[in-house]
Short mmCIF file of C-alpha atoms in Angstrom, two decimals:
data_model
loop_
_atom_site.label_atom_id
_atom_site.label_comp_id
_atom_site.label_asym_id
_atom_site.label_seq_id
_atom_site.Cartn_x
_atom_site.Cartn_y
_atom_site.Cartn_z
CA UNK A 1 7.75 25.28 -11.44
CA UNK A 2 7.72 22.15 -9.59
CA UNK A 3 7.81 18.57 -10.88
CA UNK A 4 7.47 15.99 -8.65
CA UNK A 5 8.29 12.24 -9.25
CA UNK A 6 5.13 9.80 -9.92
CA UNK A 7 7.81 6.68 -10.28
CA UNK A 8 8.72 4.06 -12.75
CA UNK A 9 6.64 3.44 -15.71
CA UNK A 10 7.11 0.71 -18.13
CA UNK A 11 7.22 2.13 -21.76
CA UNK A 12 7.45 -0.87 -24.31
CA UNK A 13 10.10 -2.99 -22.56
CA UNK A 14 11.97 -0.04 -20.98
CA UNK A 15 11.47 2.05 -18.02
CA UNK A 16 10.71 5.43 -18.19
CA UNK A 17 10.47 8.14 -14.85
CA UNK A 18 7.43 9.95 -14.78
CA UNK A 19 6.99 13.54 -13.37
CA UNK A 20 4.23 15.59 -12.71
CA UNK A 21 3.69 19.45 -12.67
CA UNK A 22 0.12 20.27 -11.29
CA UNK A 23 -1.12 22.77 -14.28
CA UNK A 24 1.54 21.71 -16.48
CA UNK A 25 0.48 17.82 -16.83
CA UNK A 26 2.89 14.75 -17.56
CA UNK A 27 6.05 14.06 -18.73
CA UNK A 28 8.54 11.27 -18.38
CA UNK A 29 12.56 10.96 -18.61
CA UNK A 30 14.34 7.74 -19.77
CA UNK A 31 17.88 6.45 -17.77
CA UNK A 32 19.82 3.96 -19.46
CA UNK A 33 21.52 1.37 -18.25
CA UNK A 34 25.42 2.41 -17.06
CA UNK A 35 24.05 5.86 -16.84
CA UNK A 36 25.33 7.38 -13.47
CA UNK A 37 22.06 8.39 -11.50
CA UNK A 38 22.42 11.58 -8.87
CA UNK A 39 19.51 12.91 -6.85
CA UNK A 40 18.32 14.58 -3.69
CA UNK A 41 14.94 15.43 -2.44
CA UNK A 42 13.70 18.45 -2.02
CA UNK A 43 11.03 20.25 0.45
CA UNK A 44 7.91 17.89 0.98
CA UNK A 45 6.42 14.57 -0.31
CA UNK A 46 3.34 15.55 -1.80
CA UNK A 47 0.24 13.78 -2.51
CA UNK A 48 0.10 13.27 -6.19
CA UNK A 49 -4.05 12.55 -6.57
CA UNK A 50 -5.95 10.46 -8.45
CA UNK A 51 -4.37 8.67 -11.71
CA UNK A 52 -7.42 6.95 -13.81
CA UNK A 53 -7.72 6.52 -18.04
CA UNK A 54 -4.31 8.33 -18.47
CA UNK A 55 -5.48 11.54 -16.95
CA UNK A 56 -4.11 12.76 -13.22
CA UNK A 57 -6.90 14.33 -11.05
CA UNK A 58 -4.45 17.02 -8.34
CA UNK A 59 -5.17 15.90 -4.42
CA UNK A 60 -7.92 18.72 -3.35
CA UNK A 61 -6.03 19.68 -0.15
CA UNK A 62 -2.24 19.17 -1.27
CA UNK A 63 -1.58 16.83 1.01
CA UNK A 64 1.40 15.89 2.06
CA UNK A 65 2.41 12.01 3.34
CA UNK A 66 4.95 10.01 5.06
CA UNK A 67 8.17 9.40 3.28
CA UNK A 68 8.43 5.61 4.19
CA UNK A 69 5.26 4.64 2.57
CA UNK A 70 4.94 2.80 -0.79
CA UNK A 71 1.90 5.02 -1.91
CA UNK A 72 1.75 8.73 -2.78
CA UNK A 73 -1.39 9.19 -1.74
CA UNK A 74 -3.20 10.83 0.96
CA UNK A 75 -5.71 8.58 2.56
CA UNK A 76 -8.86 10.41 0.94
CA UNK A 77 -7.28 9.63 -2.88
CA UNK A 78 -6.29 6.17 -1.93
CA UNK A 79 -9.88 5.69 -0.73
CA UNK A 80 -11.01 7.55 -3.99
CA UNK A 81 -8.95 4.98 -6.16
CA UNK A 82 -10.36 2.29 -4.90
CA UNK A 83 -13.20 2.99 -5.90
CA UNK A 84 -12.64 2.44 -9.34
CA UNK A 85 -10.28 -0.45 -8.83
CA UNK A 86 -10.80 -4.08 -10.62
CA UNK A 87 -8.10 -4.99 -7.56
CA UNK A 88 -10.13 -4.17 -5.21
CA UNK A 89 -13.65 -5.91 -7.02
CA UNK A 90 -15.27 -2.15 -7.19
CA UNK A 91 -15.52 -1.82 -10.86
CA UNK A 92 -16.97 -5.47 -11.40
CA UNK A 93 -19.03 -3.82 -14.49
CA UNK A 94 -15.83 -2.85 -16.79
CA UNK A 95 -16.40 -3.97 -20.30
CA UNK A 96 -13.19 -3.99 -21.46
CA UNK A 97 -11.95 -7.60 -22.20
CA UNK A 98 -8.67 -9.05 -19.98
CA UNK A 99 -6.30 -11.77 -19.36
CA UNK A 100 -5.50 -14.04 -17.09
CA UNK A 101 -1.39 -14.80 -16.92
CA UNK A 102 1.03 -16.84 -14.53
CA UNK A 103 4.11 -14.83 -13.32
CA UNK A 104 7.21 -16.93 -12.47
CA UNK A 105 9.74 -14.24 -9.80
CA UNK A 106 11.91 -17.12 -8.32
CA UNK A 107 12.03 -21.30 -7.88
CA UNK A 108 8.57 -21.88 -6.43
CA UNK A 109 7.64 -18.14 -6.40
CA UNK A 110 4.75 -17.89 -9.15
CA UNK A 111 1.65 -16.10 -8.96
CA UNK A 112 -1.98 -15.65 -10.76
CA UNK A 113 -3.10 -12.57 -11.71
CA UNK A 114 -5.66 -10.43 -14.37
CA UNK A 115 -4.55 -7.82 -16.17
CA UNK A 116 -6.93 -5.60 -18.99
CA UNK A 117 -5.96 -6.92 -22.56
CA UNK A 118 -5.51 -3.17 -24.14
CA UNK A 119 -2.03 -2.99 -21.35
CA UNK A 120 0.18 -5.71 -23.10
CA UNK A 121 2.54 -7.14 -20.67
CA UNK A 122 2.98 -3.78 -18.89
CA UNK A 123 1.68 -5.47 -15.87
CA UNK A 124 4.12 -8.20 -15.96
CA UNK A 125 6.88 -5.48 -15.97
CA UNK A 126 5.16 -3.30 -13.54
CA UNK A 127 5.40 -6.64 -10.99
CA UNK A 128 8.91 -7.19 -12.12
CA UNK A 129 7.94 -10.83 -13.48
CA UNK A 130 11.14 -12.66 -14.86
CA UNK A 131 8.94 -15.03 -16.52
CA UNK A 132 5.76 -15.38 -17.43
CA UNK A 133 2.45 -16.79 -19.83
CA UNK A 134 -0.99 -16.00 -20.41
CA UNK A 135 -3.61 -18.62 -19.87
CA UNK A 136 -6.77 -17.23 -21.11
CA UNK A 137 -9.03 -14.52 -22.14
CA UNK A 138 -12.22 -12.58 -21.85
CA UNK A 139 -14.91 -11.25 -19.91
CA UNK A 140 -13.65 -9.40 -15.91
CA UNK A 141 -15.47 -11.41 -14.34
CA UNK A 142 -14.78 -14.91 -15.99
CA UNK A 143 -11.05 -13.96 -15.77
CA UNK A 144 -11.56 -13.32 -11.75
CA UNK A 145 -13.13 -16.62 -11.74
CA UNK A 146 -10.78 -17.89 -13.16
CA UNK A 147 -7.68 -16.53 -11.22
CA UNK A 148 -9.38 -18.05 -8.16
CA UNK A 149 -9.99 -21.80 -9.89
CA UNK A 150 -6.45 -21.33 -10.19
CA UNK A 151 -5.41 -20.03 -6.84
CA UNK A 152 -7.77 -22.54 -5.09
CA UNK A 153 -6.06 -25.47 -6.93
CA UNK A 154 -2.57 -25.13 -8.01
CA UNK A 155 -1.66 -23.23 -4.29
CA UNK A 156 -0.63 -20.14 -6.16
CA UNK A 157 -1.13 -16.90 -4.62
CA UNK A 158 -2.35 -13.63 -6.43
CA UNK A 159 0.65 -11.49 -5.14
CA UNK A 160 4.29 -11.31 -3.95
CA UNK A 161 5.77 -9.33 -1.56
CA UNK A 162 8.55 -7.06 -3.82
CA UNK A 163 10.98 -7.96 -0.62
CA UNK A 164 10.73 -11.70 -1.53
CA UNK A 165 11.61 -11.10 -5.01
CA UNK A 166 14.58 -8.85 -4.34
CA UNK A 167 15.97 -11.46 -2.38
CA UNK A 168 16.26 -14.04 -5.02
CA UNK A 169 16.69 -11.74 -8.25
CA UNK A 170 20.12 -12.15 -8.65
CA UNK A 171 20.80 -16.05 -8.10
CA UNK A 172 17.85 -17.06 -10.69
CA UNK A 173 18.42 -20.20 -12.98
CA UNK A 174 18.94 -20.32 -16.41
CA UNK A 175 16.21 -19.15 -19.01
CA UNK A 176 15.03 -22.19 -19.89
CA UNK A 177 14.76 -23.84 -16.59
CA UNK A 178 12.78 -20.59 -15.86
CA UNK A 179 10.65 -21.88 -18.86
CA UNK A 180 10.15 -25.16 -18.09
CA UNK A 181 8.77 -24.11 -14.71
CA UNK A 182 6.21 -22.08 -16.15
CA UNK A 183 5.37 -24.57 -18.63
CA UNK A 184 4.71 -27.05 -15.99
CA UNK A 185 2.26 -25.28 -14.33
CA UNK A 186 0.48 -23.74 -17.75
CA UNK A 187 0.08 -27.47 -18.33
CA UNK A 188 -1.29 -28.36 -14.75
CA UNK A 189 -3.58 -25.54 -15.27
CA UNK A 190 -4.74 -26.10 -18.42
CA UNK A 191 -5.84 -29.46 -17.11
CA UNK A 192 -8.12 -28.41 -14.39
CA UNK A 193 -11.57 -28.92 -14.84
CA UNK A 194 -13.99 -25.50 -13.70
CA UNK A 195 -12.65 -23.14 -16.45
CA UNK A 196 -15.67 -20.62 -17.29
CA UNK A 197 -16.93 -21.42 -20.90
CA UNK A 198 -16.76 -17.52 -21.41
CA UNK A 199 -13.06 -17.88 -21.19
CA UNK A 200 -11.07 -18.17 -24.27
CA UNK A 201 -7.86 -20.21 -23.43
CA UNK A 202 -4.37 -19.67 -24.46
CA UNK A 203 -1.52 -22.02 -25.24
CA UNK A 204 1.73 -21.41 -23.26
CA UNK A 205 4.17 -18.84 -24.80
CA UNK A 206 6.70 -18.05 -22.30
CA UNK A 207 8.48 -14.22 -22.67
CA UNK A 208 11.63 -13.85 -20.16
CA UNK A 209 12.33 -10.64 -19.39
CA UNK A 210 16.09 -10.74 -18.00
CA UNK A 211 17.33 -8.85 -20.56
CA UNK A 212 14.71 -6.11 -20.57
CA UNK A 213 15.55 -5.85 -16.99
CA UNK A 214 19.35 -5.55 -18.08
CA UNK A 215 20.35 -8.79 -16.13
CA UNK A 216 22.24 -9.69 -18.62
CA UNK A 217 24.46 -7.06 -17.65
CA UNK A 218 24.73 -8.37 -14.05
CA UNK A 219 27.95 -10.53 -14.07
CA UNK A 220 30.13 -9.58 -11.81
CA UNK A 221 28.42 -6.84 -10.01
CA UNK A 222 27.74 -7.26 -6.19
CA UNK A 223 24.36 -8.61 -5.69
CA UNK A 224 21.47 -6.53 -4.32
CA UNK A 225 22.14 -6.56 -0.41
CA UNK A 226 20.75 -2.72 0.23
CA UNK A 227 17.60 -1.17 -0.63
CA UNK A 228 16.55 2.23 0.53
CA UNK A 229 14.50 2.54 3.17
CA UNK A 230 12.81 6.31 3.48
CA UNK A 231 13.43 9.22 1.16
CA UNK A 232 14.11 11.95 3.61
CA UNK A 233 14.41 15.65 2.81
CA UNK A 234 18.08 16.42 1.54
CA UNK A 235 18.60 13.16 1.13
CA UNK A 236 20.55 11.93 -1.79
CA UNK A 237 20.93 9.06 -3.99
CA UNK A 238 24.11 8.19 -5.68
CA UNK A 239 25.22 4.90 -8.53
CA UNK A 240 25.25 4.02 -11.44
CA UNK A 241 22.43 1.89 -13.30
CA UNK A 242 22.91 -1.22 -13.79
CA UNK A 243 19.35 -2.32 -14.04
CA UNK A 244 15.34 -2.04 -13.17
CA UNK A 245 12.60 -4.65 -12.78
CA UNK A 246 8.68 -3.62 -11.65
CA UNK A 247 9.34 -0.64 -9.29
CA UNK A 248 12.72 -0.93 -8.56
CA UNK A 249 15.87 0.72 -9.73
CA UNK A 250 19.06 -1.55 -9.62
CA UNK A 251 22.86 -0.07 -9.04
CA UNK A 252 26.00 -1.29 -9.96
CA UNK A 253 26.96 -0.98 -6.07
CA UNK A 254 24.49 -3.27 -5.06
CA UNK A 255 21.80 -0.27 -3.86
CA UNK A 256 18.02 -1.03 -4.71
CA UNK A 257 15.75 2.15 -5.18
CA UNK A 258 12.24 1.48 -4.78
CA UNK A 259 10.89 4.22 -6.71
CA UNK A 260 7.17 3.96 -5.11
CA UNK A 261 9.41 5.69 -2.70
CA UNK A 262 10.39 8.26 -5.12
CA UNK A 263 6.95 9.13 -5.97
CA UNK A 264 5.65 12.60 -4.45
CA UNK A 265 8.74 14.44 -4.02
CA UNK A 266 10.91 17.08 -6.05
CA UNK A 267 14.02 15.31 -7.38
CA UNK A 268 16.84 17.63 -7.97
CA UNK A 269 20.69 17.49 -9.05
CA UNK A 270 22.82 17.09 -5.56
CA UNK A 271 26.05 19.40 -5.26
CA UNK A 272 29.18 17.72 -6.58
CA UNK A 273 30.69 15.16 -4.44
CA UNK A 274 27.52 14.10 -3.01
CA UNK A 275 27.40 10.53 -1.73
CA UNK A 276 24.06 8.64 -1.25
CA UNK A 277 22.56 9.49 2.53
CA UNK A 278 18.93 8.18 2.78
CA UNK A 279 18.61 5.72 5.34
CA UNK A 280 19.39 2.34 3.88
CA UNK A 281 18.32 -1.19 5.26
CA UNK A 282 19.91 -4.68 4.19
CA UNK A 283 17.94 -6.90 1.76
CA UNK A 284 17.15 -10.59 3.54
CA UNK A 285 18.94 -12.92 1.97
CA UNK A 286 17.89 -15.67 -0.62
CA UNK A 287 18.11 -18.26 1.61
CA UNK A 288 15.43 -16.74 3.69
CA UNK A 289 13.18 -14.70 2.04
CA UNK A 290 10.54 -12.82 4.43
CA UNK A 291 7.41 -13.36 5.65
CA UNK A 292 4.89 -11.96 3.30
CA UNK A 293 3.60 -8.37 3.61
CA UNK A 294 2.43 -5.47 3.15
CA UNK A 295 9.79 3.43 -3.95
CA UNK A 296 17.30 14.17 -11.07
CA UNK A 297 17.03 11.68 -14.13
#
């Protein structure tokens, strides 16, 4: 029976794979840090459907799709997801209540976003946020209002390209010059006038998450100068862990593994020796970030 890869989740604070096994449901593994990580891909990427309220509905034609794209999805499920998505404004009507947070990735990288209250700080993970504070509370809609007030005034945008934030993830400042950053802006936030009265606000509480994404663990390791580029049939991935943050997998060799890319193909053990032969592309460097735009455990 086939399993094929659906990509990093964030389980508590730690990353977790997922797989899928159409008839056989869900499951997840968990790497740790140092672990050595070997892989190749097998057959086809697949389409992996529609995921909505925890439950996986299988692509109705078995697609397959294009190994250099960030989504599993043929374009019929994408279209179908997006129908339900508070991202995309199509399910303006969901009662649940949310919050509204600032993410901090880099000096003068910080975004706005919304995120349903029930998820935690999984979104924060999910983004690969090094930093980061809620600002408020309630209704969908008064949160989206908010997250434009905010957008509109302070000049932050609502999302990062995950290229820009490789690019400065390992030469970060300290912790609490990380904090003070997002402190300053809670502050220049809290002070705008326009906040929906619907909207409960929230002092500033700053959570780091450098050690969660095993940064700690960083010194001395080459910095992250190589990401993968395509997952390609009999291709294989080789290193050893050394980290994760949102979607991507960190190795001790200074390899990045977008596991979006991952996501929709059949991961299995390579033969011994095996070296890692996927096509690989440099990451920019910190000094010039890009343009923005838009990855067997």
């Amino acid at each position: 029976m086939t399993w094929w890869c659906t990509g990093i989740r964030w389980k508590g604070c730690a990353p977790v794979i997922g797989w899928y096994g159409q008839g056989r449901g869900e499951r997840v593994s968990a790497p740790a840090y140092g672990q050595r990580l070997a892989f190749v891909a097998r057959g086809e990427r697949h389409c992996l459907g529609v995921w909505r309220a925890g439950k996986r509905t299988p692509c109705p034609t078995s697609a397959t799709v294009p190994g250099r794209g960030g989504s599993a999805q043929c374009p019929e499920c994408a279209r179908l997801d997006r129908s339900f998505s508070v991202a995309a404004d199509t399910n303006a009507a969901d009662p649940r209540t949310y919050r509204v947070y600032l993410a901090w990735f880099g000096p003068g990288m910080v975004k706005v976003g919304i995120t349903a209250e029930e998820r935690g700080s999984a979104r924060l993970l999910e983004q690969g946020a090094m930093a980061w504070t809620w600002l408020g509370r309630g209704p969908l809609m008064a949160t989206r209002r908010t997250e434009e007030l905010l957008r509109a005034a302070l000049g932050v945008p609502d999302r990062i390209a995950y290229a820009r934030k490789r690019a400065v993830r390992a030469h970060l400042p300290d912790a609490p010059e990380r904090a003070r950053e997002v402190s300053e802006l809670h502050g220049r936030a809290a002070a705008l006038a326009g906040w929906p009265e619907s909207l409960e606000r929230l002092g500033c509480e700053v959570a780091d998450h450098a050690a969660v994404f095993g940064m700690d663990g960083w010194a001395g390791l080459p910095a992250p100068d190589r990401v993968v580029a395509e997952m390609v049939a009999d291709g294989a991935v080789v290193g050893r862990l050394a980290g994760a943050a949102g979607p991507d997998l960190h190795f001790e060799d200074g390899l990045v593994v977008d596991t979006r890319l991952l996501a929709g193909w059949e991961l299995a053990a390579p033969g011994e020796g095996a070296v890692t032969s996927v096509p690989v592309a440099q990451t920019p460097s910190a000094a010039a970030p890009p343009a923005e735009q838009d990855g067997l455990f």
